[in-house]
Short mmCIF file of C-alpha atoms in Angstrom, two decimals:
data_model
loop_
_atom_site.label_atom_id
_atom_site.label_comp_id
_atom_site.label_asym_id
_atom_site.label_seq_id
_atom_site.Cartn_x
_atom_site.Cartn_y
_atom_site.Cartn_z
CA MET A 55 129.16 108.71 111.80
CA ALA A 56 131.12 105.83 113.61
CA LYS A 57 133.64 104.21 111.47
CA ASP A 58 132.92 100.67 111.04
CA ILE A 59 129.48 101.36 110.47
CA MET A 60 131.31 102.10 106.65
CA LYS A 61 133.47 98.90 106.90
CA PRO A 62 131.71 95.92 105.16
CA ASP A 63 132.21 92.84 106.34
CA HIS A 64 132.38 91.87 102.80
CA ALA A 65 132.99 93.54 99.77
CA ARG A 66 133.60 92.27 96.29
CA ASN A 67 133.07 94.54 93.10
CA MET A 68 131.11 97.26 95.47
CA ARG A 69 131.26 100.32 97.92
CA LEU A 70 129.83 101.71 100.40
CA ILE A 71 129.84 105.28 99.90
CA GLY A 72 126.87 106.31 102.54
CA HIS A 73 124.69 105.91 105.91
CA SER A 74 121.77 107.54 107.32
CA ASP A 75 119.93 105.82 110.96
CA GLN A 76 117.17 107.32 109.41
CA GLY A 77 116.30 109.89 113.01
CA GLY A 78 117.52 106.65 115.02
CA LEU A 79 113.96 105.00 113.32
CA ARG A 80 116.27 101.85 111.39
CA ASP A 81 113.70 99.73 110.91
CA GLY A 82 113.73 99.42 107.46
CA ILE A 83 111.96 97.88 104.68
CA GLN A 84 111.13 98.77 101.31
CA VAL A 85 112.68 101.51 100.00
CA MET A 86 112.04 103.35 96.93
CA VAL A 87 113.57 106.90 95.73
CA GLN A 88 112.74 109.48 93.74
CA ASP A 89 114.10 113.17 92.77
CA GLY A 90 116.63 113.07 95.45
CA PHE A 91 114.00 111.35 98.31
CA ALA A 92 113.93 108.27 99.46
CA TYR A 93 110.73 106.74 101.27
CA VAL A 94 111.64 103.74 103.66
CA GLY A 95 108.91 102.03 105.10
CA HIS A 96 108.94 100.67 108.83
CA LEU A 97 108.80 97.27 109.73
CA PHE A 98 108.33 98.50 113.44
CA SER A 99 108.35 101.88 113.88
CA GLN A 100 104.69 102.16 111.88
CA GLY A 101 105.20 104.91 109.61
CA PHE A 102 107.38 106.06 107.02
CA SER A 103 110.51 107.95 107.45
CA ILE A 104 112.06 110.40 103.94
CA VAL A 105 115.38 111.09 103.96
CA ASP A 106 117.61 113.48 102.10
CA VAL A 107 119.84 111.40 99.49
CA ARG A 108 120.81 114.25 96.94
CA ASP A 109 124.05 113.91 98.62
CA PRO A 110 124.41 109.52 98.32
CA ALA A 111 127.42 110.49 100.84
CA ASN A 112 125.91 112.26 103.09
CA PRO A 113 122.27 110.92 103.59
CA LYS A 114 120.02 113.19 106.12
CA ALA A 115 116.68 112.74 107.22
CA ALA A 116 114.05 114.09 106.11
CA GLY A 117 110.97 113.80 107.85
CA TYR A 118 108.84 110.48 109.38
CA VAL A 119 105.32 110.43 109.02
CA LYS A 120 103.20 108.11 111.46
CA ALA A 121 101.12 105.83 111.15
CA PRO A 122 97.73 104.94 112.61
CA ALA A 123 97.98 103.21 115.56
CA ASN A 124 98.60 99.32 115.42
CA THR A 125 99.73 99.70 111.95
CA TRP A 126 102.49 99.67 110.12
CA ASN A 127 103.85 101.63 105.98
CA VAL A 128 106.04 98.44 105.49
CA HIS A 129 105.87 98.80 101.61
CA LEU A 130 104.82 102.10 99.30
CA GLN A 131 105.71 103.16 95.66
CA VAL A 132 106.60 106.56 94.31
CA ALA A 133 105.84 107.38 90.16
CA ASP A 134 104.25 110.50 88.37
CA GLY A 135 105.22 113.48 91.60
CA LEU A 136 102.38 110.95 94.03
CA LEU A 137 103.57 108.44 97.10
CA LEU A 138 100.91 105.47 97.95
CA VAL A 139 101.63 104.17 100.90
CA VAL A 140 100.35 100.41 102.36
CA HIS A 141 98.21 100.17 105.55
CA GLY A 142 97.66 96.65 107.18
CA LYS A 143 98.40 95.48 111.18
CA ASP A 144 101.54 95.89 112.98
CA VAL A 145 102.03 92.16 113.01
CA PHE A 146 105.43 92.49 114.86
CA ALA A 147 103.86 94.86 117.52
CA ASP A 148 101.04 91.95 118.14
CA ALA A 149 102.59 89.42 120.75
CA GLY A 150 100.47 86.82 118.92
CA PHE A 151 103.20 86.73 117.00
CA ALA A 152 106.65 87.77 118.51
CA ASP A 153 107.10 84.02 117.31
CA GLU A 154 107.25 84.41 113.72
CA ALA A 155 106.59 81.22 112.60
CA SER A 156 102.96 81.50 113.30
CA TYR A 157 102.81 84.78 111.13
CA TYR A 158 104.29 82.77 108.25
CA LYS A 159 102.78 79.56 108.72
CA ALA A 160 99.51 80.58 108.95
CA ALA A 161 96.41 81.86 106.58
CA ALA A 162 97.09 85.34 107.81
CA GLY A 163 92.74 85.41 107.46
CA THR A 164 92.87 83.07 109.64
CA ALA A 165 95.70 84.50 111.57
CA LEU A 166 94.38 88.52 111.53
CA GLY A 167 90.56 87.39 111.86
CA THR A 168 90.09 88.26 108.55
CA ALA A 169 88.67 85.38 107.11
CA ALA A 170 85.88 84.93 109.05
CA PRO A 171 85.64 88.57 110.67
CA LYS A 172 83.79 89.10 114.40
CA ALA A 173 85.51 91.85 116.23
CA ALA A 174 85.93 94.93 115.04
CA ARG A 175 89.33 95.74 114.11
CA ASP A 176 91.55 98.09 116.37
CA TRP A 177 94.65 98.87 112.71
CA ASP A 178 94.02 100.84 110.00
CA ALA A 179 93.15 98.93 106.56
CA GLY A 180 93.80 100.23 103.09
CA LEU A 181 96.03 102.15 100.51
CA ALA A 182 96.48 106.28 101.25
CA ILE A 183 98.13 108.20 98.41
CA TYR A 184 100.12 111.38 99.32
CA ASP A 185 101.62 114.45 96.47
CA ILE A 186 104.84 114.84 96.33
CA ALA A 187 105.38 116.90 93.57
CA THR A 188 104.71 119.85 94.98
CA LYS A 189 107.34 119.66 98.10
CA PRO A 190 109.92 116.41 97.23
CA GLY A 191 110.85 115.28 100.12
CA GLU A 192 107.92 116.25 101.89
CA PRO A 193 104.63 114.09 101.49
CA ARG A 194 100.61 115.94 101.80
CA ARG A 195 97.96 113.41 102.19
CA ILE A 196 95.23 113.54 99.35
CA GLY A 197 93.85 110.39 99.40
CA PHE A 198 93.08 107.12 99.97
CA MET A 199 91.21 104.03 99.71
CA PRO A 200 90.09 101.84 102.82
CA VAL A 201 90.84 98.01 102.33
CA SER A 202 88.87 95.90 104.91
CA GLY A 203 91.89 93.82 106.16
CA GLY A 204 94.58 96.21 104.42
CA ILE A 205 96.99 96.04 101.78
CA HIS A 206 100.19 94.09 102.28
CA ARG A 207 102.82 95.67 98.59
CA ILE A 208 101.94 96.91 95.56
CA TRP A 209 102.86 97.57 91.59
CA TRP A 210 102.97 100.58 90.33
CA THR A 211 104.62 103.12 88.05
CA GLY A 212 102.52 105.95 87.03
CA GLY A 213 99.54 105.83 84.96
CA LYS A 214 95.55 104.74 85.45
CA TRP A 215 96.20 101.04 86.96
CA ALA A 216 97.80 100.46 90.52
CA TYR A 217 98.02 96.17 92.06
CA VAL A 218 97.97 95.48 95.16
CA SER A 219 97.80 92.46 97.30
CA ALA A 220 94.44 92.98 99.37
CA LEU A 221 93.58 90.98 102.27
CA LEU A 222 89.88 90.86 102.20
CA ASP A 223 86.63 90.18 104.75
CA GLY A 224 85.96 86.20 103.81
CA TYR A 225 89.07 85.40 102.02
CA THR A 226 91.14 83.26 103.79
CA ASP A 227 94.62 85.43 103.43
CA PHE A 228 96.10 88.10 100.40
CA ILE A 229 94.49 88.72 96.70
CA PHE A 230 95.05 90.11 93.44
CA MET A 231 93.52 93.60 93.10
CA THR A 232 93.48 96.15 90.37
CA VAL A 233 92.97 100.00 91.26
CA ASP A 234 91.69 102.14 89.20
CA MET A 235 93.91 105.42 89.77
CA SER A 236 92.30 108.29 87.24
CA ASP A 237 91.94 109.68 90.46
CA PRO A 238 94.64 110.17 92.88
CA ALA A 239 92.22 111.72 95.89
CA ASN A 240 89.90 108.58 95.39
CA PRO A 241 91.20 105.50 93.86
CA ARG A 242 89.22 102.42 93.91
CA GLU A 243 88.78 98.86 93.62
CA ALA A 244 88.08 97.41 89.99
CA GLY A 245 88.74 94.00 89.88
CA ARG A 246 90.11 90.98 91.55
CA TYR A 247 91.64 87.23 91.10
CA ALA A 248 91.57 84.85 93.93
CA LEU A 249 92.85 80.94 94.24
CA PRO A 250 90.14 78.83 94.10
CA GLY A 251 89.35 78.12 97.65
CA MET A 252 90.50 81.03 98.97
CA HIS A 253 87.17 83.04 99.07
CA GLN A 254 86.02 81.08 102.21
CA ALA A 255 83.11 82.41 102.59
CA ALA A 256 81.51 81.89 99.75
CA GLY A 257 82.16 77.79 100.65
CA GLU A 258 85.39 77.57 98.79
CA THR A 259 87.46 75.60 100.76
CA PRO A 260 91.00 75.29 100.38
CA ALA A 261 92.76 72.63 98.70
CA TRP A 262 96.34 73.27 100.54
CA PRO A 263 97.36 72.65 104.17
CA ALA A 264 96.48 74.45 107.31
CA ASN A 265 99.87 75.72 107.49
CA ALA A 266 100.75 76.69 104.21
CA LYS A 267 100.59 80.34 103.06
CA CYS A 268 98.23 80.95 99.96
CA GLY A 269 98.38 84.01 99.38
CA LEU A 270 99.74 87.02 97.12
CA HIS A 271 102.85 88.95 97.99
CA HIS A 272 102.49 90.78 95.03
CA ALA A 273 102.33 90.59 91.44
CA ILE A 274 104.90 92.89 88.65
CA VAL A 275 102.46 93.42 85.89
CA ASP A 276 104.24 93.76 82.16
CA GLY A 277 102.16 94.46 79.56
CA ASN A 278 98.28 92.64 79.68
CA ILE A 279 100.86 90.24 82.09
CA ALA A 280 100.35 89.71 85.86
CA TRP A 281 103.23 87.50 87.54
CA GLY A 282 101.92 86.61 91.14
CA ALA A 283 104.46 85.19 93.80
CA TRP A 284 102.11 83.63 95.75
CA ARG A 285 104.17 83.18 98.65
CA ASP A 286 103.78 78.84 99.61
CA ALA A 287 101.36 78.25 95.93
CA GLY A 288 104.03 79.78 94.08
CA LEU A 289 103.34 81.39 90.66
CA VAL A 290 100.60 82.62 89.86
CA VAL A 291 100.52 83.51 85.80
CA MET A 292 97.05 86.07 85.32
CA ASP A 293 95.93 88.09 82.44
CA VAL A 294 94.91 91.21 82.39
CA SER A 295 94.34 92.17 79.88
CA ASP A 296 90.42 93.90 81.00
CA ARG A 297 92.14 94.99 84.74
CA THR A 298 87.93 94.79 85.53
CA ARG A 299 88.33 91.10 85.18
CA PRO A 300 91.84 89.50 86.14
CA SER A 301 92.17 85.98 84.90
CA LEU A 302 94.14 82.63 85.47
CA ILE A 303 96.91 81.61 81.79
CA ARG A 304 98.76 79.21 84.70
CA HIS A 305 99.43 78.85 88.27
CA THR A 306 102.28 76.67 88.97
CA ASN A 307 103.56 75.00 92.47
CA TRP A 308 107.43 73.95 93.57
CA SER A 309 106.23 74.04 97.14
CA PRO A 310 106.66 71.01 98.29
CA PRO A 311 109.83 69.61 96.87
CA PHE A 312 110.84 73.03 97.86
CA GLN A 313 109.79 75.84 100.99
CA GLY A 314 107.60 78.02 99.09
CA GLY A 315 107.72 82.32 99.73
CA THR A 316 107.86 83.26 96.85
CA HIS A 317 108.28 86.32 97.16
CA ASN A 318 109.07 88.37 93.95
CA CYS A 319 108.25 87.37 90.52
CA LEU A 320 110.63 89.78 87.83
CA PRO A 321 109.80 89.79 83.52
CA ILE A 322 112.96 90.68 82.37
CA ALA A 323 112.94 92.72 79.14
CA GLY A 324 113.30 91.38 75.78
CA ARG A 325 114.22 87.76 77.07
CA ASP A 326 111.50 85.83 77.79
CA ILE A 327 112.65 84.71 81.20
CA LEU A 328 111.11 85.51 85.01
CA VAL A 329 113.60 85.57 87.70
CA VAL A 330 111.15 84.18 90.99
CA VAL A 331 112.18 84.54 94.21
CA ASP A 332 111.80 82.63 97.52
CA GLU A 333 111.70 84.48 100.41
CA ALA A 334 113.92 82.83 104.02
CA VAL A 335 111.24 84.03 106.69
CA LEU A 336 112.49 82.38 109.82
CA ASP A 337 115.86 82.08 112.27
CA ASP A 338 118.83 79.93 112.05
CA PHE A 339 118.10 78.59 108.29
CA GLU A 340 114.78 76.53 110.50
CA ASP A 341 112.94 77.07 106.19
CA GLY A 342 116.03 76.01 104.23
CA LEU A 343 117.04 76.46 101.19
CA LYS A 344 115.67 79.23 99.45
CA ASN A 345 116.40 80.14 96.06
CA ILE A 346 116.22 82.18 93.08
CA TRP A 347 115.51 80.53 90.00
CA ILE A 348 115.06 82.07 86.64
CA PHE A 349 112.11 80.39 84.34
CA ASP A 350 111.73 80.60 80.44
CA VAL A 351 108.95 82.23 79.87
CA LYS A 352 108.66 82.07 76.50
CA ASP A 353 104.73 80.43 76.59
CA PRO A 354 103.53 82.15 79.64
CA ALA A 355 100.95 78.61 79.95
CA ASN A 356 104.14 76.91 80.21
CA PRO A 357 106.53 78.01 82.84
CA VAL A 358 110.00 76.09 82.81
CA PRO A 359 112.16 76.55 85.62
CA ILE A 360 116.16 76.70 83.98
CA ALA A 361 118.58 77.53 86.43
CA THR A 362 118.90 79.30 90.18
CA MET A 363 121.07 81.71 91.13
CA PRO A 364 124.34 80.66 92.96
CA PRO A 365 124.23 80.70 96.49
CA PRO A 366 126.80 83.07 98.39
CA SER A 367 130.32 81.08 99.35
CA ASP A 368 132.13 83.64 100.76
CA GLN A 369 132.11 82.23 103.69
CA ASP A 370 129.06 79.84 105.87
CA TYR A 371 125.98 82.12 106.70
CA THR A 372 124.35 78.83 107.13
CA HIS A 373 125.27 78.60 110.65
CA LYS A 374 125.66 82.62 110.79
CA GLY A 375 122.32 83.39 112.84
CA ALA A 376 119.05 84.99 112.32
CA HIS A 377 117.43 85.02 108.41
CA TYR A 378 119.56 83.93 105.40
CA GLY A 379 118.68 83.61 101.85
CA PRO A 380 117.08 85.80 99.70
CA HIS A 381 114.17 88.86 99.98
CA ASN A 382 114.29 91.03 97.36
CA ILE A 383 115.30 91.93 94.49
CA HIS A 384 115.19 95.41 92.37
CA GLU A 385 112.60 95.29 89.96
CA ASN A 386 114.13 97.01 87.35
CA ARG A 387 111.18 99.55 87.34
CA PRO A 388 111.08 102.87 84.93
CA GLY A 389 112.58 106.00 86.19
CA SER A 390 114.88 103.51 87.80
CA PHE A 391 117.76 101.32 86.66
CA GLN A 392 117.13 98.74 84.17
CA SER A 393 119.19 95.45 82.91
CA SER A 394 117.92 92.73 80.73
CA SER A 395 121.17 90.95 82.73
CA LEU A 396 122.16 92.64 86.19
CA ILE A 397 119.94 90.93 88.99
CA PHE A 398 120.86 92.41 91.88
CA SER A 399 119.71 91.36 95.78
CA THR A 400 118.97 90.54 99.40
CA TRP A 401 119.74 87.74 100.82
CA GLN A 402 120.07 89.24 104.42
CA ASN A 403 123.08 87.69 106.46
CA ALA A 404 124.51 87.78 103.83
CA GLY A 405 124.10 91.87 102.63
CA VAL A 406 123.51 92.29 98.77
CA ARG A 407 124.75 90.15 95.65
CA VAL A 408 124.71 90.67 92.44
CA TYR A 409 124.31 88.41 89.46
CA ASP A 410 125.03 88.43 85.66
CA ILE A 411 122.45 86.45 83.56
CA SER A 412 123.75 86.70 80.48
CA ASN A 413 123.67 83.04 80.19
CA ALA A 414 120.46 82.31 81.71
CA TYR A 415 121.73 78.94 82.11
CA GLN A 416 124.78 79.93 84.34
CA PRO A 417 124.11 82.53 85.90
CA LYS A 418 127.07 84.10 88.15
CA GLU A 419 127.67 86.41 91.04
CA VAL A 420 129.65 89.47 90.05
CA GLY A 421 129.19 91.63 93.09
CA ALA A 422 128.67 91.54 97.07
CA LEU A 423 128.26 93.31 99.91
CA VAL A 424 128.19 92.77 103.61
CA PRO A 425 127.34 95.20 105.66
CA PRO A 426 129.24 95.24 108.92
CA PRO A 427 126.18 94.34 112.83
CA PRO A 428 124.02 97.13 113.34
CA SER A 429 124.21 99.06 116.57
CA GLY A 430 121.50 97.79 117.90
CA LEU A 431 118.14 96.44 117.90
CA MET A 432 115.18 98.03 116.51
CA ASP A 433 113.50 94.24 116.44
CA ARG A 434 112.49 93.84 119.58
CA ARG A 435 110.97 90.32 119.44
CA PRO A 436 112.31 87.92 121.78
CA GLY A 437 115.47 86.39 120.97
CA LYS A 438 116.92 88.42 118.21
CA LYS A 439 120.70 89.04 118.11
CA PRO A 440 122.34 92.07 116.15
CA ILE A 441 123.14 90.20 112.76
CA ILE A 442 122.64 92.68 109.41
CA GLN A 443 119.51 91.86 107.84
CA SER A 444 119.87 93.23 104.00
CA CYS A 445 115.84 93.59 103.02
CA ASP A 446 115.40 95.60 99.89
CA ILE A 447 116.60 97.33 97.23
CA PHE A 448 116.15 100.29 94.60
CA VAL A 449 119.14 101.47 92.02
CA ASP A 450 118.90 104.35 90.43
CA THR A 451 119.78 105.47 87.24
CA ALA A 452 123.08 106.36 88.19
CA GLY A 453 123.91 102.96 89.73
CA LEU A 454 123.45 103.53 93.56
CA ALA A 455 121.77 101.14 95.23
CA TYR A 456 120.33 101.87 98.40
CA VAL A 457 119.91 98.74 100.73
CA THR A 458 117.66 98.55 103.69
CA ASP A 459 118.15 96.80 106.86
CA TYR A 460 115.53 95.73 109.67
CA ASN A 461 117.83 97.10 112.64
CA ALA A 462 120.89 99.30 110.99
CA GLY A 463 118.74 101.50 108.90
CA LEU A 464 119.59 102.96 105.26
CA TYR A 465 122.37 101.60 103.13
CA ILE A 466 123.72 103.50 99.82
CA MET A 467 126.59 101.73 98.06
CA GLU A 468 127.50 101.26 94.08
CA TYR A 469 128.63 98.50 91.94
CA LEU A 470 132.33 98.67 90.63
CA GLY A 471 131.99 95.63 87.88
#
C-alpha cells in the first residue's frame, strides 16, 4: 500500500487505520457492513463490491457483482442476513448527463423519460434481494421486485417493512413506497405517497419550478413516522401507522431562500430532534453553502429549525474544487454505532466531520479527517479533478467508520474523541 494513501491531508481526533481500492473498482457510494464484510455500491462501475474487513487494518477485496447493462447499484441495505440492492438507470454513464446540473436541476421523470413513457427502457429497474447469511461475503440472489423506472435508495433495518424511493411511470420524480418483505423472495409494493402535483399521468400539475428537483431521496422511518428527504422540496413528514396508506403529517420547505437538495432526515432517539442534511451536488461551490440542520420535532406537525452544524474551518474548501459540502451522515441503524450526541458526516472535498450535538442549539465539530487526493479518477466525466470526495459513512458498533469515495475506494478510520 502506498504510504501517502494513509497520510491524511488533515486530521483532528481521528486516524486512518485501513484502505481498500475495492479490487481496482475505487468508485464507492453507499456502504453497509455486516459479519465482517463491507458491501459497497458503485457510482461508475455498474454493480457492487464486497470487501473483507475482518482485519480493518488490512481490508481485502472479496468479490464484485456486475449490474445489468446501463444499470447502477448505487444504494443498498443489510439486515436479517439479507442484502437489498437498488436497480436504476446509470445516469452518469449517459452522455446527456455529463454535466451534473442536467440531472440535479430537472425532474427525474422528465430527465429519464418515465413521466410520460414513449420508448422501451435500456436499463434494469427494481429491488434485488440477496442471501448473505448462508455464505457471508458471497451474495446469492433470491428475489427481485420490478419497479417501472427504478429505485434510488432504501431504508430497511430488518423485519416485514422496507421503504424505498421509487420512480414510477407517470410520476414527475421519485416518490415514497412501502414494501412488504414478508417473503424476501417475492417482495411487493404495499403502499405509496407522493406530494400533490407529482402524479402527472393523473392530470396533476406541479406547483414548483421546472428546474427544482422535487423528488424523494429517501425516508428514515422511526415507529409510525417516516421522515422524508424530498430534495428541493425539503422535509416531508408522513404517517405510516397504516403501511398500505401512508399519509402526510407536514411538508415544510426552506428552498428558497436556501439551496435545497435535502438528502437525509435522521430522528435522534429520545431527544425530539431531527438532523437534516442538504446535499451539495455541483462542483466548484456552484450551488453555494449547504447546511446540516437541527430541527426541534417535539410536535412532528411543526418542525422548527434551531441550529446548523458549523462548516469546516481548517481551510478554504469552497475554492478547493469538486464538490464541497455535506453529502451523507451515519444513520444510527440497529446493529451499528448508535448515539444521541455524536453525528458522523461526510463533506466531500472536506472529508469526514464529527459533531457533538449534546447541546442541540450549539453543535460543535469534535473530529475531522480529510483523506489525501485519490491516485486517479474513476469519474470520467469532462472537467473532473483528482480531489477527495468523501461520500458515504457507516460506523460499526466498535466505533470504526467506513467511508467511501467516488474515486479513492474505501477508507476505514477511527474517532479518537
